[in-house]
Every structure is written in C-alpha cells, then in structure tokens.
Amino acid sequence: MFAVERLMMPMMIANVAIAGGLTALLYKSHGWVIVPWFALVAATSAVRFCQVLVSLRSPERSRSSAELHRIVAQAILMGLIFNGVPSWLLTQTTGLTFTIIVCQLTGLMWAGSLILATVATAAVCYVVLTVGLISAGFLASGFSLEHLYLVALFVAGGATALRSAVQQHHAFASDQLRQLDLQANGEVIGLLLKDYEEQTSDWLWETDAEHRYRRPSERFQQACNKTASEIREYTLDTLLIASEVAGNDEAHGKLRAFLAEGRSFRDLVIPFATDDGVRWWSISGRPLIEADGTFAGYRGVCADVTAAKKAEARLAHLAHHDGLTNLPNRSFFEVRLQHALQVSDHDRLAVLSLDLDGFKAVNDRHGHPIGDALLIAVSGRLLKAVTPGDVVARFGGDEFTVLVTNLSGADEMETICQRLIDRLTEGFVLQEADVTVGVSIGVAFAGTDGETPEKLLKNADSALYRAKLAGRGTYRFFSPDADFRLQERQQIMQDLRAALGRDEFTLYFQPYVSSESGEVAGCEALLRWFHPVRGLVSPVEFIPLAEESGLIVPLGAWVLEQACLEAVRWPPHLRVSVNISPIQFRDRSLPHTIMAALTRSGLAPSRLEVEVTETTLMEDSHSALDILRHIRALGMRIALDDFGTGYSSLSYLRRFPFDKVKIDRSFVQELSSRQDSQVIVRAIRDIAKGLGMTITAEGDETTEQALQLKETGCEELQGFLYSKPRLPEHLGLRYGEQVADVPLYA
Ligand code: C2E
Ligand code: MG
Ligand code: MG
C-alpha cells in the first residue's frame, strides 16, 4: 500500500466531518444543493475508504505510472467535488457564514496539500484547482479590493501549502527510500544467509546473553538431529559434550575460555559422539554487543568437518602404514621402537630384520597379484607368530621388521627365529596357486647391539645380510666382528664398481705345457686388480663380489677381449684359456660377447678355450648347456676347471662332452703324500680318456709331481714349476720379443 493511500483515510473522515458541518449550517438556506453535495462527498469518501481498506490487505507492490495517474485523477476529482460547492457558496453567503466557508476551504486546501504531498503532482493539481475554485468564488462574490486581497492571500497560502507539500514530499521520499534500502538490505542479507546455508554444509547459529541457542535454523536442526525446541534447551557449550570422545574435553575447555572472556573464536574443532560414530564440527562465533554496550549473546557459523577430518585421519594412517598389508611402515616402526626404547627395559627388546627368500621368483612365475597376496598372507602369519605387544612392520618389497618386546634372553630369540622361519616356509595357497617362500632373519638386541632405532635397524640389517650369505632359511645375530668384515666387503664391492672405469684391472697369463714335449701349449688368462690403496687384490677375493654385484658380466667381456687381443700376438699354435663365471652363463648373449672378442681381435675360435666350473652346470643346467653347445658350435674348446673340488660329481663329465678336464691343484699337491689322491687322479684320467677328453693338471710345483703326472697320463701341466702368472710382455711369446731372464719352463 502506498503511503498516500494510508493518509487518505483520515482525510476522508475529516472531509465528511467538514462537509457534514457545512451541510448542517446551510441546510435551511441551501438545502437543495448542500444535501446532494454532502451525499456526493460522503459517497466518494466511503468508496475511497473502502479502496484504501482493500489495499491495506493486499501485499506491498511497486508503484506503476498508471497508478500515479490514478492518484492524480482522484486528487483532481476530489478537489472538484470537495471544493466546488463550498467555493460557489462563497457567492451565496456573507458575514460569518462566508468566513466559516473560507476557513473550511483553507483547511481543506492545507489538509489536501499535506495529505497528497507524497505524490507531488497530485498535490500540485489539488492545490492549484482548490486555489482556482476559491479565487473564482471570491471574485464571483464581488470584485473589490478586499476580494482581490483575499484572492492574493489564498494564492500565497496555496503557494506556501505547495512549498510545504513539496518539502514534505522530499522528506517523505527520502524516508521511504531509506526504508526501502533498509528493507532491501534486510532482504538481501536474509537471502544471502539462506543461500549460504543452502550452498554449503554450514549453518548459522545465534545465542542469547545466557549462551542459550535462539532460532536454530533447519540446517542446524538437521545437523544435530534435534528439534528447534530441543536445541533451545542447550547452551553454546553444552550441546556437544561427549567426554568419552578423544579431544572433546580439550575443545570444550577452549570454548569455555572464550565464552568466559566474551571473545571471538574461529574454527574451533569439536569432536563428539553420535549414533553414526564420531563427528567433528568446526565452530566460529563473535559476541553480539548492543548499541548501549551490553552483551546480547553470540552469533556465528558452524560447519560439519567430519569428512575432512576422516580424510585427514586416513592420510595420517596411510603416512604411517603400508598400503598393501596395513602394517606399520618404516617411519611408524621407528617411532614405536623409539618409544619402546624409552619406556622398556632394553634387555627385553630386539629388532628382527626379515627378508623373504625366493619372493622374486614367485612374482616372476605367478605375477604381481599373487606376489601381493603372498605379502598379505606373510604379514598375517607374522602377526600370528609374534606375541601381543610386538610390532610387525613392512619396510617395502619383501622386507619385514619385527620388534620383539618381551624377550627373556638369546635362547628365546633362537626359538622365535626358528618359529618364524617354520611358519613362513609352510606352503601358501593363493588364488589356487601353490606358493612357497623362505625367510632369512637378522637379529639385533637392544642395548648390546644399539641404543637407537637407527643403530638397531642397521645392525639387524647387517645380521640379515650375513644370514642371506649363509644360505636361505636361516637367522644370524648381529656380531661386531662379522659386521666389520661385512663393511670391508661392502667397501670393496663399492670400489670394484669403480675399478673398471679407472683401469685398475690387468690380465696376467700363466702358460701350460705339454707333458710330452715340455713346450708351451697355451696360456690361461688370470685377472688381477691393483687397488689404489689395498694394492693387489686376489681374484679369489674379488671375483665372488663381482659375481654378486653382476659386475662380472662387463668385467668378463673385458677379459675375453683383452685375452684374444693378446693371443693374436702369439704363435698360431698357442691357445688362450679364459675363465667364465657361472653368472656370465645367465646372460644369453654370452656367445655374442665371445664372438665379438674374436672378431675384434681376429683370433681363430679354435685357439680360444673356455674354462667353466661345475657350478655352471649346477646353476641352471639347461640354459648353460645350451650356451655351451652354442659356443662349441662356434669352434671353441671347452674345459672343465677345478675338477675334484666342490661337488666333484663324475656325472658332470657325462653331461657335456668337454674337450679338457683340469684336475684341481689340491689333488696335485697331495699326489705324493696321499695314496687316495693318486687313485682319484687315475680314475679321472680313465673316465676322461674314455670320453675323449684331454687332462691338464693344475698347480704343478715340483719336478716330482711333474713326473708323476706325466706317468699318470696328464697331457698338459700348469704350475709354478713352469711359470707363475705373468704380465703378457714378460711371457716372451709375442713375435719379436725376447725375455731371456725369466725361463718359461724348466
Ligand atoms: P683357476 O682358474 O683355477 O686358476 C688357477 C689358479 O691357480 C690361479 O690363481 C693361479 O695363479 C693358481 N696357480 C697356478 N699354478 C699354481 C701353483 O703351482 N701353485 C699355486 N699355489 N697356485 C697356482 P689365481 O690367479 O689367484 O686365480 C684364482 C681363481 O680366480 C682362478 O682359479 C679362477 O677361478 C678365478 N679367476 C681368475 N681370473 C679370472 C677371470 O678372468 N674370470 C673368472 N671368472 N675367474 C677368474
Ligand atoms: Mg681356470
Ligand atoms: Mg682351476
């Protein structure tokens, strides 16, 4: 409803009252005109009154220009109806009656101008019309100076009324605008807040000065699954009390401190229990202070941050646990170990490093899904095999670690290790696949083997390394001496990796001679490593390390090439023998490597002799035999080295038709002292002869041995008696080189 219409109501009542008064006054003299006029005024006023009443009930709406026109038209019409007859009556009356009518018209003009002030045009029309009618009435009643003065007075009065109406209009308009602004602001804020609650999972809350909740929103009610009246029963800090939930007490303590001091708080996270488990709310609020400075309560926002908290907790769990087995990971294990070292008696603590034997083979053979299932199953068995309070962790791959917390002594540790080995070596059935693995264990005892997590883990690893070296399915306790040797070994291994690039290797050659003629038949290439600090390192020491690290493959290729390059410089009837490690046979490209050495040097394949040991045939006999056949097919000779040591199974001689068998020097050197050595050498000779193989005896140091070996039927002899391994330039075998001072053979 418009303001002007609201004011219209008293105006109508006043008009009817004024009209009634005038009608009563002039009823007798001018009844014929005054009564119908009164009826018209009363009817018009009644209609307007009703219109206003109706519009009072209808909702507020914006003012259209058509409605403005209507108001202006109504103002003109009413101006005519209300003032027309009284103005005419001015011409009909004199004296006191005239004065009364003038007073009434003045009042009507002022009242109308003020009432219509809210619609300026309507006010102007009404006042101009009224002044015009009254002026006409005055002038019609007589044209004298007094009448003109009255007209002038009314015009001036009308102008003043208009000016006042315009001022009123401005004041009214600005008041209305302010109200509209306020209303709009209120609406906008209301809408924004509603929108805020709809858009987010957050909700707004408000309390009174006693911290009791006021007007809880729908969202708030839903969030805590309580009705508005239930929520109003609570205060800000009593709603979420659940001391059994970790962190609840602490959060409430903080909240109460803020409330006690009447301070704002922000993002205070409170965990509490619900029927669906623990939930977390993040609550922010600020105090409401009235204009007079009194505290009126708190208002703020609350968000359910349960999902974020759960994700955070999950991340924290993931950061501390292995994703596959859900066991603690290294960092978490270290924390647990650190804690145990602080609170427990060190004598009762030990760290076990475990590594599965044959895990890689399971992965290769059955695929990663089975490999993963195996790790999960292993973690399950480990958890069952340890005692409560012990910690089982997975450090990655097939490495597990156990913290034993209630140990009675080293004897018990042996039982524990054996139990773990037994449990894990029992077969697994994983997705219908039968899988077996073993486990090696290294043990470090807290106190004696270390006081810190780092030291204990390092020493358990060192012990594990020794367990692995000792063979599968076993355990070792940490020992400082063994650790020292191990460290040495690891240092050598490290140096070995750099040695090839640093040119620290040299090839020596040791001749072997014909037992018949005593002439050199060929030379064996023997590798030497000149370490910058340690000096000459024996191949017996470094070859196993090169094999373990895989370095033997490039190193062996280098030896082959150097040996061939040297041999082409010798007389063409001399052979060169090169030792090939079993590890080199794992590489299927070995025949290629050999051919490349031959091609680059130009050495005839028949001059190259490959020396292998029984281990080569044991490792993976099928592929090794294939490679041997391939090499043989390329025209090279194959010798079985160190025969009589190791497994010494004569059956190896039947596996492959070797060209030569080299009897190990341990037999040769015991030939004169031990009867059985002679018997063995003869037996080897018989078998070899039967299979068409020649025999070379290694380690011939004396002429006596030489004679015996010759008698037994060894075709070739090799040993210090003829020459120690030498640098090739000292052999005197190269064309045009003379080495007179060192006799090659006796
Ligand atoms: P091997 O192949 O049996 O070599 C013979 C070893 O016996 C050589 O030791 C040689 O110096 C030694 N020897 C020869 N005659 C006598 C003697 O009369 N008395 C004594 N006491 N020893 C004698 P070396 O050079 O120390 O080599 C040891 C082992 O290292 C070799 O045994 C061989 O298995 C391995 N090796 C050497 N060079 C290489 C290589 O280039 N590749 C591979 N894979 N292994 C190599
Ligand atoms: Mg050899
Ligand atoms: Mg040998």
Short mmCIF file of N, CA and C in Angstrom, two decimals, residues 681-737:
data_model
loop_
_atom_site.label_atom_id
_atom_site.label_comp_id
_atom_site.label_asym_id
_atom_site.label_seq_id
_atom_site.Cartn_x
_atom_site.Cartn_y
_atom_site.Cartn_z
N VAL A 681 93.08 -89.31 -9.12
CA VAL A 681 93.60 -88.75 -10.38
C VAL A 681 93.56 -89.81 -11.49
N ARG A 682 93.91 -91.04 -11.11
CA ARG A 682 93.86 -92.11 -12.12
C ARG A 682 92.43 -92.36 -12.61
N ALA A 683 91.50 -92.34 -11.63
CA ALA A 683 90.09 -92.57 -12.00
C ALA A 683 89.59 -91.49 -12.97
N ILE A 684 89.96 -90.23 -12.63
CA ILE A 684 89.54 -89.13 -13.52
C ILE A 684 90.13 -89.34 -14.91
N ARG A 685 91.42 -89.70 -14.89
CA ARG A 685 92.09 -89.92 -16.18
C ARG A 685 91.34 -90.96 -17.01
N ASP A 686 90.97 -92.09 -16.34
CA ASP A 686 90.30 -93.18 -17.07
C ASP A 686 88.99 -92.71 -17.69
N ILE A 687 88.18 -92.03 -16.84
CA ILE A 687 86.88 -91.57 -17.36
C ILE A 687 87.08 -90.60 -18.51
N ALA A 688 88.00 -89.60 -18.29
CA ALA A 688 88.23 -88.58 -19.31
C ALA A 688 88.70 -89.21 -20.61
N LYS A 689 89.60 -90.11 -20.47
CA LYS A 689 90.13 -90.79 -21.67
C LYS A 689 88.99 -91.49 -22.40
N GLY A 690 88.16 -92.20 -21.59
CA GLY A 690 87.03 -92.92 -22.16
C GLY A 690 86.08 -92.01 -22.90
N LEU A 691 85.97 -90.76 -22.41
CA LEU A 691 85.05 -89.81 -23.05
C LEU A 691 85.75 -88.94 -24.09
N GLY A 692 87.02 -89.18 -24.32
CA GLY A 692 87.76 -88.46 -25.35
C GLY A 692 88.20 -87.08 -24.93
N MET A 693 88.44 -86.89 -23.62
CA MET A 693 88.86 -85.57 -23.14
C MET A 693 90.34 -85.60 -22.78
N THR A 694 91.02 -84.46 -22.96
CA THR A 694 92.40 -84.38 -22.52
C THR A 694 92.43 -83.94 -21.06
N ILE A 695 93.57 -84.18 -20.38
CA ILE A 695 93.66 -83.83 -18.95
C ILE A 695 94.82 -82.87 -18.73
N THR A 696 94.50 -81.82 -17.97
CA THR A 696 95.53 -80.87 -17.56
C THR A 696 95.60 -80.91 -16.05
N ALA A 697 96.79 -80.91 -15.51
CA ALA A 697 96.94 -80.88 -14.06
C ALA A 697 97.39 -79.48 -13.67
N GLU A 698 96.65 -78.89 -12.67
CA GLU A 698 96.99 -77.53 -12.22
C GLU A 698 97.87 -77.61 -10.98
N GLY A 699 98.63 -76.59 -10.76
CA GLY A 699 99.40 -76.45 -9.51
C GLY A 699 100.60 -77.36 -9.41
N ASP A 700 101.21 -77.62 -10.55
CA ASP A 700 102.40 -78.46 -10.55
C ASP A 700 103.58 -77.59 -10.13
N GLU A 701 104.11 -77.88 -8.93
CA GLU A 701 105.16 -77.02 -8.39
C GLU A 701 106.53 -77.69 -8.37
N THR A 702 106.50 -79.03 -8.44
CA THR A 702 107.80 -79.73 -8.34
C THR A 702 107.99 -80.68 -9.52
N THR A 703 109.26 -80.99 -9.79
CA THR A 703 109.55 -81.93 -10.89
C THR A 703 109.03 -83.31 -10.56
N GLU A 704 109.00 -83.62 -9.26
CA GLU A 704 108.47 -84.92 -8.83
C GLU A 704 106.99 -85.06 -9.21
N GLN A 705 106.29 -84.00 -8.89
CA GLN A 705 104.85 -84.00 -9.26
C GLN A 705 104.72 -84.11 -10.78
N ALA A 706 105.59 -83.38 -11.46
CA ALA A 706 105.54 -83.35 -12.92
C ALA A 706 105.71 -84.76 -13.49
N LEU A 707 106.67 -85.49 -12.92
CA LEU A 707 106.92 -86.85 -13.40
C LEU A 707 105.74 -87.77 -13.15
N GLN A 708 105.23 -87.63 -11.93
CA GLN A 708 104.08 -88.47 -11.55
C GLN A 708 102.88 -88.21 -12.46
N LEU A 709 102.65 -86.93 -12.70
CA LEU A 709 101.51 -86.54 -13.53
C LEU A 709 101.68 -87.03 -14.97
N LYS A 710 102.90 -86.95 -15.41
CA LYS A 710 103.19 -87.41 -16.78
C LYS A 710 102.94 -88.91 -16.88
N GLU A 711 103.41 -89.62 -15.82
CA GLU A 711 103.22 -91.08 -15.78
C GLU A 711 101.75 -91.45 -15.74
N THR A 712 100.98 -90.65 -14.94
CA THR A 712 99.55 -90.95 -14.81
C THR A 712 98.81 -90.72 -16.13
N GLY A 713 99.42 -89.91 -17.00
CA GLY A 713 98.77 -89.72 -18.31
C GLY A 713 98.19 -88.35 -18.51
N CYS A 714 98.60 -87.35 -17.71
CA CYS A 714 98.13 -85.98 -17.93
C CYS A 714 98.84 -85.39 -19.13
N GLU A 715 98.08 -84.89 -20.11
CA GLU A 715 98.70 -84.36 -21.33
C GLU A 715 99.33 -83.00 -21.11
N GLU A 716 98.66 -82.20 -20.27
CA GLU A 716 99.17 -80.84 -20.08
C GLU A 716 99.39 -80.56 -18.59
N LEU A 717 100.42 -79.76 -18.34
CA LEU A 717 100.75 -79.44 -16.95
C LEU A 717 100.82 -77.92 -16.80
N GLN A 718 100.30 -77.44 -15.64
CA GLN A 718 100.28 -75.99 -15.39
C GLN A 718 100.69 -75.78 -13.94
N GLY A 719 101.59 -74.90 -13.71
CA GLY A 719 102.01 -74.67 -12.32
C GLY A 719 103.22 -73.78 -12.23
N PHE A 720 103.53 -73.43 -10.98
CA PHE A 720 104.65 -72.53 -10.75
C PHE A 720 105.97 -73.12 -11.23
N LEU A 721 105.97 -74.47 -11.38
CA LEU A 721 107.18 -75.13 -11.87
C LEU A 721 107.57 -74.57 -13.24
N TYR A 722 106.56 -74.22 -14.00
CA TYR A 722 106.83 -73.72 -15.36
C TYR A 722 106.83 -72.19 -15.38
N SER A 723 105.81 -71.63 -14.78
CA SER A 723 105.78 -70.17 -14.68
C SER A 723 104.64 -69.74 -13.78
N LYS A 724 104.89 -68.70 -13.03
CA LYS A 724 103.77 -68.06 -12.31
C LYS A 724 102.98 -67.24 -13.34
N PRO A 725 101.77 -66.85 -13.01
CA PRO A 725 101.07 -65.94 -13.93
C PRO A 725 101.89 -64.67 -14.09
N ARG A 726 102.03 -64.21 -15.34
CA ARG A 726 102.88 -63.04 -15.60
C ARG A 726 102.15 -62.03 -16.48
N LEU A 727 102.75 -60.84 -16.50
CA LEU A 727 102.26 -59.86 -17.46
C LEU A 727 102.56 -60.38 -18.85
N PRO A 728 101.74 -60.15 -19.83
CA PRO A 728 101.95 -60.74 -21.16
C PRO A 728 103.30 -60.36 -21.77
N GLU A 729 103.76 -59.14 -21.47
CA GLU A 729 105.05 -58.74 -22.07
C GLU A 729 106.23 -59.49 -21.46
N HIS A 730 105.98 -60.15 -20.31
CA HIS A 730 107.04 -60.94 -19.69
C HIS A 730 106.99 -62.42 -20.06
N LEU A 731 106.03 -62.77 -20.90
CA LEU A 731 105.91 -64.18 -21.28
C LEU A 731 106.92 -64.57 -22.37
N GLY A 732 107.32 -63.59 -23.19
CA GLY A 732 108.25 -63.87 -24.29
C GLY A 732 107.60 -64.64 -25.41
N LEU A 733 106.28 -64.56 -25.47
CA LEU A 733 105.59 -65.31 -26.52
C LEU A 733 105.26 -64.43 -27.74
N ARG A 734 105.32 -63.14 -27.56
CA ARG A 734 104.95 -62.24 -28.66
C ARG A 734 106.01 -62.30 -29.73
N TYR A 735 105.61 -62.17 -30.98
CA TYR A 735 106.57 -62.17 -32.08
C TYR A 735 107.58 -61.07 -31.87
N GLY A 736 108.85 -61.42 -32.03
CA GLY A 736 109.91 -60.41 -32.00
C GLY A 736 110.29 -59.96 -30.61
N GLU A 737 109.70 -60.52 -29.56
CA GLU A 737 110.06 -60.11 -28.20
C GLU A 737 110.91 -61.18 -27.54
#
